[in-house]
Amino acid sequence: MHKVVEIRNLSPSTYVIRLEKNGFSFKPGQCVNLGLKGSGVNREYSTYSGIDEPHLEFLIKEVTGGTVSPKLRTVKPGQEVELHGPYGSFFLDPDKIATSRFVFIGTGTGIAPFHSFVRSYPNLDYQIINGIRDTGEQHDYQDYDPARITCCVSREKWDGFNGRVSDYLKQMEISIDKVYYLCGNQGMIHDTYDILRQAGVSGDHIFTEAFF
């Protein structure tokens, strides 16, 4: 069990839940199963906080009519939630962290594991491409180097790139030497994987984590 420290609302549909760490150990990018105490129902969420931070954080999109995400948002500080894990292999190779150049491509809350990467490894050579519907989904962008993040907005006209992640990738120069991590909806992952492979990126340099 882990006590809730804070619920931080980022938008009408998205929030961050902060929990006491209680010695919980994970690799940045891994996920956990999180749910209400005693409910027997939980959902999978990627770690959002850095590995050395004194708390655990998870970036959660509230699903209308959902069983878990709307209820987690109402938990009060001091109450306990159930946490199981960590799970998964969507983490960085420790032998490559200092020497590789990374491109993190995520849609919506699929940016969560990349936030954990950046918070955990201060000297990481990274570029983030984040696909969102509107600028209200630019969650915690202050935590990234502004020169290292590109935002692709698909449903709102703005001064930056208008369109989907796949649209942006088709007009950018893709390096076959970089390591690519893709996280988000399956459609984006499928399209992006095909674009990268067609550009000559080795399958050994592409890692994926589908949210739904």
Coordinates of N, CA, C and O in Angstrom, one line a residue, residues 8 10 48 115 118-119 126 138-146 149:
R8 N -2.5 16.3 -8.5 CA -2.2 17.5 -9.2 C -3.0 17.5 -10.6 O -2.6 16.8 -11.5
L10 N -3.9 18.7 -14.1 CA -3.2 19.4 -15.2 C -4.2 19.9 -16.2 O -4.0 20.9 -16.9
Y48 N 6.3 8.1 -14.0 CA 6.4 9.5 -14.4 C 7.5 10.3 -13.7 O 8.1 11.2 -14.2
H115 N 9.3 11.4 -19.5 CA 9.5 12.3 -18.4 C 10.3 11.6 -17.3 O 11.2 12.2 -16.7
V118 N 14.0 11.6 -18.5 CA 14.6 12.9 -18.5 C 14.9 13.3 -17.0 O 16.0 13.8 -16.7
R119 N 14.0 13.0 -16.1 CA 14.2 13.3 -14.7 C 15.2 12.4 -14.1 O 15.9 12.8 -13.1
Y126 N 18.8 13.6 -25.8 CA 17.4 13.2 -26.2 C 16.7 14.2 -27.1 O 17.0 15.4 -27.0
Q138 N 0.0 20.1 -23.2 CA 1.4 20.3 -23.1 C 1.8 20.1 -21.6 O 2.1 21.1 -20.9
H139 N 1.7 18.9 -21.1 CA 1.9 18.7 -19.6 C 3.3 18.8 -19.2 O 4.2 18.1 -19.7
D140 N 3.6 19.7 -18.2 CA 4.9 19.8 -17.5 C 6.1 20.0 -18.5 O 7.2 19.5 -18.3
Y141 N 5.8 20.7 -19.6 CA 6.8 21.0 -20.6 C 8.0 21.7 -20.0 O 9.1 21.7 -20.5
Q142 N 7.8 22.4 -18.8 CA 8.9 23.1 -18.2 C 10.0 22.1 -17.7 O 11.2 22.5 -17.4
D143 N 9.7 20.8 -17.6 CA 10.7 19.9 -17.2 C 11.6 19.4 -18.3 O 12.6 18.6 -18.0
Y144 N 11.4 19.8 -19.5 CA 12.2 19.4 -20.6 C 13.0 20.6 -21.2 O 12.6 21.8 -21.0
D145 N 14.2 20.4 -21.7 CA 14.9 21.4 -22.4 C 14.0 21.8 -23.6 O 13.7 21.0 -24.5
P146 N 13.6 23.1 -23.7 CA 12.7 23.5 -24.8 C 13.3 23.3 -26.2 O 12.6 23.2 -27.2
I149 N 12.3 19.4 -27.4 CA 10.9 18.9 -27.5 C 10.2 19.5 -28.7 O 10.2 20.8 -28.8

